[in-house]
XYZ file of N, CA, C and O in Angstrom:
708
model
N -12.966 -14.396 12.785
C -14.293 -13.213 12.987
C -14.018 -12.221 11.417
O -13.115 -12.547 10.647
N -15.432 -12.073 11.097
C -15.540 -11.103 10.272
C -15.506 -9.525 11.048
O -15.690 -9.046 11.385
N -14.640 -9.159 9.545
C -14.513 -7.689 9.772
C -15.149 -7.059 8.559
O -15.303 -7.312 7.564
N -15.965 -5.758 9.457
C -16.043 -4.860 8.459
C -15.694 -4.028 7.507
O -15.001 -3.267 8.173
N -16.070 -3.801 6.242
C -15.300 -2.755 5.526
C -16.164 -2.022 5.623
O -17.218 -2.494 4.315
N -15.617 -0.630 5.101
C -16.392 0.558 4.211
C -16.196 0.197 2.628
O -15.458 0.710 2.309
N -17.709 0.035 2.219
C -17.219 -0.123 0.616
C -18.478 0.826 -0.231
O -19.532 0.679 -0.050
N -17.606 1.783 -0.868
C -18.431 2.718 -1.769
C -18.055 2.815 -3.352
O -17.268 2.641 -3.488
N -18.976 1.914 -4.153
C -18.563 2.063 -5.818
C -18.090 3.923 -5.871
O -18.754 4.795 -5.271
N -17.202 3.525 -6.536
C -16.493 4.807 -7.407
C -15.762 5.579 -6.163
O -15.452 6.477 -6.120
N -15.284 4.980 -4.828
C -14.585 5.346 -3.444
C -13.621 5.395 -3.627
O -12.498 5.040 -4.436
N -12.722 6.186 -2.802
C -11.313 6.514 -2.772
C -10.884 6.099 -1.738
O -11.339 6.598 -0.622
N -9.433 5.483 -1.464
C -9.447 4.715 -0.093
C -7.771 4.889 0.420
O -7.161 4.653 -0.835
N -7.837 5.015 0.989
C -6.438 5.063 1.832
C -5.819 3.378 1.970
O -6.865 2.836 3.096
N -5.005 2.555 1.952
C -4.434 1.640 2.187
C -3.226 1.235 3.144
O -2.246 2.143 2.324
N -3.117 0.576 4.008
C -1.784 -0.122 4.193
C -1.558 -1.335 4.373
O -2.560 -2.291 4.747
N -0.597 -2.028 3.418
C -0.318 -3.413 3.436
C 0.580 -4.179 3.910
O 1.870 -3.345 3.263
N 0.943 -4.870 4.649
C 2.463 -5.546 5.471
C 2.622 -6.455 5.184
O 1.992 -7.731 4.765
N 4.048 -6.683 4.977
C 4.885 -8.198 4.510
C 4.432 -8.658 6.243
O 4.404 -8.277 7.007
N 4.193 -9.958 5.741
C 4.275 -10.818 7.178
C 5.441 -10.814 8.049
O 5.637 -10.241 9.229
N 6.458 -10.861 7.371
C 7.878 -10.418 8.101
C 8.394 -8.815 7.944
O 8.523 -8.567 7.070
N 8.042 -8.440 9.057
C 8.118 -6.844 8.982
C 9.481 -6.400 9.018
O 9.883 -5.197 9.149
N 10.619 -7.494 9.112
C 12.017 -7.306 8.915
C 12.259 -7.491 7.487
O 13.542 -7.388 7.415
N 11.621 -7.797 6.736
C 12.329 -8.241 5.113
C 12.109 -6.874 4.738
O 11.736 -5.835 5.111
N 12.812 -6.937 3.499
C 13.145 -5.895 2.379
C 12.604 -6.406 1.122
O 12.787 -5.663 0.261
N 11.733 -7.213 0.788
C 11.338 -7.913 -0.213
C 10.516 -6.964 -1.179
O 11.023 -7.260 -2.465
N 9.909 -6.006 -0.287
C 9.050 -5.339 -1.332
C 10.094 -4.290 -2.344
O 9.786 -4.163 -3.430
N 11.007 -3.609 -1.706
C 11.947 -3.100 -2.512
C 12.840 -3.981 -3.406
O 13.305 -3.499 -4.505
N 12.846 -5.101 -2.779
C 14.243 -5.856 -3.742
C 13.618 -6.389 -4.767
O 14.284 -6.869 -5.456
N 12.219 -6.400 -4.536
C 11.401 -7.238 -5.910
C 10.693 -5.993 -6.412
O 9.141 -6.232 -6.552
N 10.910 -4.435 -6.292
C 9.922 -3.536 -6.739
C 9.281 -3.794 -8.196
O 8.202 -3.484 -8.045
N 10.466 -4.519 -9.030
C 10.151 -4.396 -10.302
C 8.862 -5.725 -10.724
O 7.555 -5.302 -11.402
N 8.954 -6.420 -9.640
C 7.867 -7.675 -9.926
C 6.377 -6.999 -9.236
O 5.486 -7.489 -9.610
N 6.583 -6.127 -8.278
C 5.543 -5.708 -7.401
C 4.887 -4.700 -8.236
O 3.631 -4.970 -8.557
N 5.412 -3.972 -9.205
C 4.735 -2.891 -10.449
C 4.268 -3.861 -11.438
O 3.301 -3.419 -11.392
N 5.163 -4.947 -11.522
C 3.964 -5.698 -12.582
C 3.070 -6.311 -12.088
O 1.663 -6.451 -13.020
N 2.851 -6.725 -11.201
C 1.562 -7.055 -10.395
C 0.594 -6.070 -10.250
O -0.808 -6.423 -10.692
N 0.854 -5.087 -10.070
C 0.286 -3.932 -9.914
C -0.775 -3.637 -11.206
O -2.001 -3.632 -11.737
N 0.178 -3.311 -12.068
C 0.072 -3.257 -13.721
C -1.059 -4.227 -14.057
O -2.029 -4.316 -14.737
N -0.561 -5.531 -13.926
C -1.332 -6.505 -14.436
C -3.049 -6.632 -13.903
O -3.914 -6.930 -14.315
N -3.056 -6.635 -12.372
C -4.419 -6.166 -11.880
C -4.891 -5.063 -12.382
O -6.579 -5.122 -12.635
N -4.509 -4.072 -12.707
C -4.906 -2.807 -13.033
C -5.982 -3.134 -14.761
O -6.624 -2.207 -14.931
N -4.959 -4.139 -15.594
C -5.534 -4.272 -16.762
C -6.812 -5.138 -16.929
O -7.480 -4.904 -17.490
N -7.176 -5.689 -15.431
C -8.251 -6.491 -15.551
C -9.306 -5.752 -14.757
O -10.673 -6.250 -14.655
N -8.836 -5.290 -13.805
C -9.538 -4.562 -12.930
C -9.412 -3.374 -12.455
O -8.515 -2.877 -11.536
N -9.567 -2.459 -13.165
C -8.929 -0.894 -13.522
C -9.480 -0.379 -11.854
O -10.371 -0.272 -11.240
N -8.464 0.650 -11.664
C -8.273 1.353 -10.822
C -7.592 2.657 -10.962
O -6.591 2.450 -11.541
N -7.449 3.609 -10.235
C -6.643 4.865 -10.055
C -5.388 4.507 -8.800
O -6.176 4.570 -7.896
N -4.112 4.845 -9.025
C -3.194 4.920 -7.937
C -3.519 6.311 -7.888
O -2.410 6.740 -8.564
N -3.649 6.988 -6.864
C -3.414 8.375 -6.781
C -2.488 8.764 -5.721
O -2.052 9.958 -6.251
N -1.901 7.951 -5.096
C -0.835 8.374 -4.311
C -0.155 6.761 -3.775
O -1.112 6.065 -3.222
N 1.186 6.692 -3.880
C 1.607 5.394 -3.204
C 3.096 5.580 -2.729
O 3.778 6.492 -3.547
N 3.626 4.580 -1.970
C 4.761 4.908 -1.559
C 5.028 3.070 -0.761
O 4.168 2.717 -0.401
N 6.017 2.647 -1.977
C 6.712 0.975 -1.181
C 7.754 1.372 -0.521
O 8.911 2.093 -0.838
N 7.882 0.813 0.987
C 8.967 0.579 1.708
C 9.368 -0.923 1.920
O 8.528 -1.678 1.267
N 10.322 -0.920 2.499
C 11.007 -2.338 2.218
C 9.853 -3.623 2.735
O 9.690 -4.529 2.111
N 8.962 -3.297 3.788
C 7.805 -4.094 4.669
C 6.669 -4.084 4.360
O 6.058 -4.860 4.971
N 6.102 -3.022 3.892
C 4.831 -2.350 3.821
C 5.014 -1.436 2.641
O 5.924 -0.512 2.146
N 3.614 -0.889 2.402
C 3.206 -0.004 1.235
C 1.954 0.674 1.499
O 1.240 0.310 2.596
N 1.878 1.900 1.364
C 0.603 2.718 1.543
C 0.223 3.397 0.133
O 1.217 3.649 -0.660
N -0.957 3.326 -0.080
C -1.249 3.842 -0.952
C -3.198 4.377 -1.129
O -3.862 4.077 -0.193
N -3.573 5.376 -2.174
C -4.605 5.925 -2.605
C -5.150 5.423 -3.792
O -4.314 5.654 -4.751
N -6.097 4.700 -3.567
C -6.874 4.184 -4.884
C -8.006 4.956 -5.072
O -8.881 5.060 -4.103
N -8.632 5.264 -6.371
C -9.861 5.378 -6.787
C -10.606 4.726 -7.745
O -9.684 4.018 -8.475
N -11.633 3.818 -7.260
C -12.155 2.691 -7.908
C -13.110 3.325 -9.015
O -13.595 4.369 -9.021
N -13.263 2.564 -10.111
C -14.419 2.794 -10.967
C -15.731 3.201 -10.230
O -16.374 2.633 -9.338
N -16.621 4.084 -11.011
C -17.770 4.445 -10.408
C -18.676 3.455 -10.129
O -19.576 3.402 -9.094
N -18.927 2.325 -10.553
C -19.875 1.078 -10.337
C -19.022 0.362 -9.766
O -19.548 -1.285 -9.339
N -17.623 0.454 -9.181
C -17.076 -0.779 -8.451
C -16.695 -0.207 -7.074
O -16.451 0.776 -6.619
N -16.841 -1.091 -6.016
C -16.463 -1.391 -4.580
C -15.444 -2.355 -4.397
O -15.367 -2.467 -3.299
N -15.125 -3.011 -5.237
C -14.112 -4.334 -5.095
C -12.945 -4.120 -4.976
O -12.053 -4.647 -5.792
N -12.192 -3.439 -3.648
C -11.048 -3.594 -3.714
C -10.083 -4.536 -3.157
O -9.166 -5.071 -3.643
N -11.164 -5.374 -2.446
C -10.434 -6.619 -1.904
C -10.119 -7.794 -3.199
O -8.951 -8.310 -2.734
N -10.992 -8.153 -4.149
C -10.288 -8.684 -5.005
C -8.910 -8.144 -5.646
O -8.344 -9.086 -5.709
N -8.851 -7.165 -6.120
C -7.616 -6.422 -6.354
C -6.568 -6.534 -5.806
O -5.555 -6.819 -5.994
N -6.660 -6.744 -3.742
C -5.406 -6.619 -3.049
C -5.505 -8.172 -3.333
O -4.231 -8.761 -3.290
N -6.259 -9.290 -3.006
C -6.173 -10.793 -3.161
C -5.381 -10.915 -4.656
O -4.334 -11.733 -4.372
N -5.493 -10.322 -5.755
C -4.851 -10.775 -7.049
C -3.272 -10.266 -7.061
O -2.322 -11.020 -7.231
N -2.902 -9.158 -6.478
C -1.635 -8.356 -6.319
C -1.062 -8.984 -5.330
O 0.208 -9.817 -5.878
N -1.487 -9.361 -4.120
C -0.351 -10.416 -3.406
C -0.482 -11.880 -3.908
O 0.755 -12.422 -3.719
N -1.617 -12.190 -4.382
C -1.267 -13.978 -4.794
C -0.297 -13.609 -6.170
O 0.550 -14.625 -5.920
N -0.479 -12.901 -6.898
C 0.314 -12.686 -8.253
C 1.717 -12.474 -7.704
O 2.832 -12.975 -8.262
N 1.900 -11.934 -6.477
C 3.409 -11.357 -5.782
C 3.931 -12.847 -5.327
O 5.154 -13.027 -5.465
N 3.186 -13.393 -4.491
C 3.527 -14.231 -3.784
C 4.115 -15.436 -4.823
O 5.033 -16.384 -4.182
N 3.131 -16.105 -5.402
C 3.558 -16.795 -6.408
C 4.662 -16.947 -7.276
O 5.161 -18.173 -7.710
N 5.270 -15.940 -7.300
C 6.684 -15.819 -7.972
C 7.722 -15.781 -7.000
O 8.859 -15.467 -7.715
N 7.522 -15.863 -5.854
C 8.648 -15.628 -4.632
C 8.915 -17.212 -4.633
O 7.824 -18.099 -4.319
N 10.182 -17.496 -4.336
C 10.522 -18.925 -4.023
C 10.138 -19.224 -2.332
O 9.895 -18.149 -1.924
N 9.800 -20.470 -2.530
C 8.738 -20.671 -1.317
C 10.114 -20.926 -0.011
O 10.616 -22.112 0.257
N 10.502 -20.010 0.563
C 11.683 -19.872 1.843
C 11.239 -19.697 2.934
O 11.875 -19.781 4.124
N 9.990 -19.359 3.338
C 9.420 -18.563 4.419
C 9.115 -19.690 5.151
O 8.407 -20.763 4.675
N 8.605 -19.420 6.475
C 7.926 -20.328 7.536
C 6.605 -20.061 7.556
O 5.972 -19.042 7.757
N 6.025 -21.075 7.422
C 4.399 -21.202 7.192
C 4.071 -21.617 8.955
O 4.266 -23.475 8.765
N 3.114 -21.225 8.822
C 2.500 -21.655 10.437
C 1.573 -22.749 9.906
O 0.859 -22.841 8.941
N 0.995 -23.570 11.431
C -0.026 -24.879 10.764
C -1.296 -24.006 10.086
O -1.980 -24.736 9.086
N -1.836 -22.939 10.513
C -3.100 -22.353 9.978
C -2.870 -22.036 8.760
O -3.721 -22.097 8.020
N -1.823 -21.572 8.421
C -1.634 -20.722 6.807
C -1.212 -22.225 5.701
O -1.898 -22.248 5.064
N -0.529 -23.187 6.435
C -0.787 -24.439 6.039
C -1.930 -25.015 5.358
O -2.164 -25.631 4.503
N -2.587 -25.316 6.684
C -4.264 -25.822 6.465
C -4.939 -25.217 5.244
O -5.702 -26.212 4.598
N -4.639 -23.789 5.230
C -5.388 -23.271 4.098
C -4.822 -22.940 2.896
O -5.356 -22.226 2.072
N -3.682 -23.513 2.777
C -2.804 -23.373 1.723
C -2.220 -22.487 1.224
O -1.864 -21.706 0.067
N -1.970 -21.289 2.362
C -1.718 -20.201 2.338
C 0.156 -19.705 2.126
O 0.734 -20.371 2.837
N 0.703 -18.642 1.334
C 1.642 -18.390 1.996
C 2.131 -17.715 3.014
O 1.236 -17.409 3.656
N 3.163 -17.463 3.517
C 3.436 -16.520 4.730
C 4.297 -15.230 4.328
O 5.302 -14.764 4.769
N 3.764 -14.887 2.923
C 4.783 -13.360 2.350
C 3.870 -12.364 2.888
O 4.652 -11.113 3.478
N 2.412 -12.313 2.684
C 1.915 -10.660 3.437
C 1.144 -11.035 4.571
O 0.699 -12.333 4.768
N 0.926 -10.065 5.525
C -0.050 -10.476 6.579
C -1.332 -10.599 5.756
O -1.746 -9.998 4.399
N -2.247 -11.247 6.465
C -3.371 -11.772 5.983
C -4.311 -10.346 5.647
O -5.160 -10.306 4.709
N -4.374 -9.254 6.813
C -5.475 -8.221 6.478
C -4.686 -6.994 6.105
O -3.232 -7.197 6.171
N -5.482 -6.145 5.698
C -4.625 -4.592 5.324
C -5.615 -3.455 5.839
O -6.672 -3.816 6.704
N -5.370 -2.621 6.329
C -5.845 -1.513 6.750
C -6.824 -0.972 5.659
O -6.042 -0.334 4.701
N -7.643 -0.002 5.736
C -8.561 0.477 4.500
C -8.936 1.585 5.249
O -9.839 1.539 6.483
N -9.188 2.811 4.502
C -9.952 4.055 5.055
C -10.515 4.598 4.030
O -9.908 4.796 2.924
N -11.408 4.729 4.122
C -12.598 5.433 3.179
C -12.073 7.063 3.391
O -12.225 7.320 4.257
N -11.849 7.775 2.101
C -11.179 9.051 1.883
C -13.018 9.637 1.992
O -13.529 9.660 1.236
N -13.000 10.544 3.236
C -14.406 11.131 3.126
C -14.221 12.822 2.050
O -15.487 12.967 1.991
N -12.931 13.469 2.352
C -13.349 14.499 1.724
C -11.699 14.893 1.258
O -10.784 14.526 1.430
N -11.720 16.526 0.569
C -10.383 16.818 0.023
C -9.480 16.926 1.162
O -8.378 16.233 0.772
N -9.895 17.632 2.638
C -8.819 17.349 3.221
C -8.469 16.212 3.895
O -7.272 15.977 4.024
N -9.196 15.206 3.946
C -8.754 13.937 4.362
C -7.390 13.718 3.295
O -6.997 12.563 3.398
N -8.146 13.591 1.763
C -7.346 13.050 0.906
C -6.023 13.512 0.882
O -5.069 13.162 0.981
N -5.407 15.147 1.118
C -4.854 15.628 1.213
C -3.753 15.242 2.431
O -2.859 14.778 2.233
N -4.667 14.972 3.772
C -3.773 14.432 4.684
C -3.162 13.219 4.517
O -1.987 12.592 4.965
N -3.939 12.450 3.828
C -3.496 10.982 3.571
C -2.076 10.822 2.408
O -1.366 10.111 2.626
N -2.545 12.041 1.578
C -1.229 12.014 0.788
C 0.110 12.230 1.328
O 0.895 11.642 0.846
N -0.005 13.409 2.192
C 0.801 13.668 2.918
C 1.574 12.696 3.484
O 2.824 12.443 3.867
N 0.728 12.004 4.426
C 1.300 10.859 5.055
C 1.981 10.007 4.571
O 3.219 9.242 4.917
N 1.557 9.587 3.202
C 2.486 8.263 2.256
C 3.940 8.999 1.783
O 4.513 8.658 1.842
N 3.590 10.330 1.227
C 4.869 11.031 0.991
C 5.909 10.875 1.834
O 7.209 10.967 1.952
N 5.632 11.362 3.071
C 6.204 11.627 4.241
C 6.965 10.177 4.575
O 7.814 10.159 5.860
N 6.257 9.374 4.590
C 6.620 7.542 5.213
C 7.856 7.457 5.307
O 8.594 6.686 6.340
N 8.688 7.554 4.020
C 10.004 6.953 4.219
C 11.051 7.956 4.854
O 11.747 7.341 5.931
N 10.790 8.993 5.419
C 11.490 9.893 6.199
C 10.807 9.470 7.643
O 12.193 9.454 8.808
N 9.659 9.245 7.805
C 9.149 8.840 9.305
C 10.057 7.465 9.584
O 10.344 7.292 11.144
N 10.772 6.533 8.689
C 10.847 5.430 9.164
C 12.555 5.306 8.934
O 13.245 4.761 8.945
N 12.937 6.596 8.722
C 14.274 6.937 8.585
C 14.800 6.330 7.106
O 16.195 6.234 6.937
N 14.434 6.160 6.160
C 15.088 5.460 4.846
C 15.518 6.750 4.112
O 16.201 6.535 3.148
N 14.860 8.083 4.459
C 15.376 9.168 3.551
C 15.282 10.363 4.262
O 14.172 10.392 5.585
N 16.404 11.036 4.129
C 16.105 12.761 5.095
C 15.192 13.374 4.275
O 14.418 14.413 5.066
N 14.583 13.532 2.934
C 13.592 14.142 2.551
C 12.469 12.902 1.648
O 13.032 11.952 1.315
N 11.363 13.543 1.452
C 10.313 12.733 0.721
C 10.879 12.359 -0.508
O 10.674 11.232 -1.283
N 11.487 13.146 -1.306
C 12.197 13.152 -2.485
C 13.359 12.445 -2.710
O 13.413 11.807 -3.961
N 13.960 11.997 -1.724
C 15.210 11.023 -1.813
C 14.848 9.885 -2.097
O 15.431 8.946 -2.359
N 13.575 9.463 -1.762
C 12.960 7.919 -1.759
C 12.771 7.669 -3.115
O 11.462 8.401 -3.631
N 13.267 6.709 -3.911
C 12.957 6.292 -4.922
C 11.569 5.630 -5.207
O 10.734 5.790 -6.427
N 10.851 4.940 -4.434
C 9.472 4.369 -4.711
C 8.318 5.120 -4.176
O 7.553 4.617 -3.108
N 8.199 6.410 -4.666
C 7.224 7.062 -4.112
C 6.858 7.628 -5.164
O 7.235 8.239 -6.318
N 5.196 8.459 -5.149
C 4.521 8.976 -5.848
C 4.987 10.425 -5.994
O 4.451 10.937 -6.922
N 5.528 10.845 -5.050
C 6.218 11.930 -4.733
C 6.716 12.861 -5.925
O 6.177 14.101 -5.977
N 7.482 11.774 -6.738
C 8.115 12.135 -8.145
C 7.358 12.743 -9.297
O 7.594 13.524 -9.423
N 5.864 12.087 -9.208
C 4.845 12.329 -10.166
C 4.242 13.898 -9.648
O 4.112 14.845 -10.090
N 4.347 13.982 -8.310
C 3.592 15.099 -7.752
C 4.280 16.234 -7.747
O 4.409 17.343 -8.413
N 5.712 16.130 -7.473
C 6.919 17.131 -7.963
C 6.921 17.532 -9.697
O 6.678 18.676 -10.007
N 6.713 16.591 -10.729
C 6.929 16.570 -11.707
C 5.745 17.490 -12.205
O 6.006 18.170 -13.205
N 4.750 17.056 -11.776
C 3.282 17.804 -12.023
C 2.827 19.201 -11.381
O 2.100 19.808 -11.638
N 4.038 19.951 -11.041
C 3.932 20.960 -9.798
C 3.071 21.115 -8.755
O 2.581 21.809 -8.295
N 2.581 19.884 -8.292
C 1.887 20.018 -7.022
C 2.264 20.230 -5.734
O 1.778 20.915 -4.838
N 3.747 19.756 -5.644
C 4.408 20.301 -4.766
C 5.483 20.410 -5.091
O 6.218 20.336 -6.342
N 6.398 21.271 -4.004
C 8.267 21.644 -4.293
C 9.112 20.487 -4.336
O 8.362 19.402 -3.130
N 10.405 20.146 -5.079
C 11.032 19.372 -4.390
C 11.647 19.299 -3.117
O 12.054 18.096 -2.909
N 11.498 20.269 -2.551
C 11.996 20.207 -1.377
C 10.883 20.481 -0.339
O 11.137 20.223 1.046
N 9.354 19.698 -0.742
C 8.346 19.549 0.270
C 8.899 18.403 1.035
O 9.719 17.346 1.316
N 8.502 18.717 2.397
C 8.603 17.553 3.379
C 10.527 17.732 4.126
O 10.252 17.008 5.199
N 10.904 18.562 3.425
C 12.138 18.791 4.361
C 12.142 19.550 5.377
O 13.059 19.158 6.715
N 11.562 20.557 6.003
C 11.464 21.051 7.257
C 10.236 20.635 8.284
O 10.007 20.908 9.372
N 9.006 19.992 7.245
C 7.750 19.791 8.519
C 8.438 18.134 8.989
O 8.952 17.159 8.336
N 7.730 18.112 10.019
C 7.430 16.873 10.913
C 5.813 16.098 10.400
O 4.805 17.112 11.308
N 5.515 15.241 9.748
C 4.256 14.893 9.883
C 4.050 13.395 10.285
O 5.200 12.651 9.828
N 3.034 13.506 10.919
C 3.049 12.113 11.825
C 1.589 12.119 11.992
O 1.023 12.010 13.007
N 0.696 11.442 11.233
C -0.685 11.084 11.560
C -0.866 10.222 12.375
O -1.961 9.791 12.852
N 0.149 9.150 12.133
C 0.015 7.599 12.761
C -1.252 6.915 12.725
O -1.487 5.818 13.452
N -2.038 6.930 11.882
C -3.209 6.273 11.410
C -2.429 5.073 10.412
O -1.244 5.292 9.523
N -3.255 3.956 10.172
C -3.002 2.955 9.089
C -1.870 2.102 9.277
O -1.559 1.286 8.232
N -1.284 2.253 10.690
C 0.543 1.599 10.807
C 0.649 1.296 12.186
O 0.387 1.629 13.086
N 0.597 -0.344 11.981
C 1.089 -1.039 13.175
C 2.432 -1.673 13.326
O 2.280 -2.266 12.335
N 2.969 -1.735 14.171
C 4.281 -2.826 13.870
C 3.953 -3.991 14.953
O 3.166 -4.041 15.704
N 4.003 -4.915 14.068
C 3.896 -6.162 14.559
C 5.177 -6.929 15.320
O 6.115 -6.262 15.228
């Protein structure tokens, strides 16, 4: 099946990317490796990470691509491939993946949404930063170490206690397998 993706050069996108095993904690256990994979891909295929949160089994982020570039798919392919190549081969691989020579670290697809305007951007940033609270990993967004909220606090964009009394749940971009 061929999926249609909204592709706009210089666009700003919200993504949700999941591990195949939604019980895994691989992303936080291997946070330095994941950061390194992002850094290496950004060197060869530049993009800006506007907001990000890494949870044990999935991540959410907002990227802005260069003005003449709409190819987020290659960037995700490289990040996922570089990360997977450095993991020991301990996962169970189904026949379809074996036939295609794939690992079973990441879900094949990901959720992508083209950000439409400033309100849409702010809503998705809030969703990203509140996600650790939503999933029960922290009592406030600032308690979660793997989040761009710390940059937002440092830069005075949000207060350190942001999200402590709010309940945010857009419900978008996330499905439990």
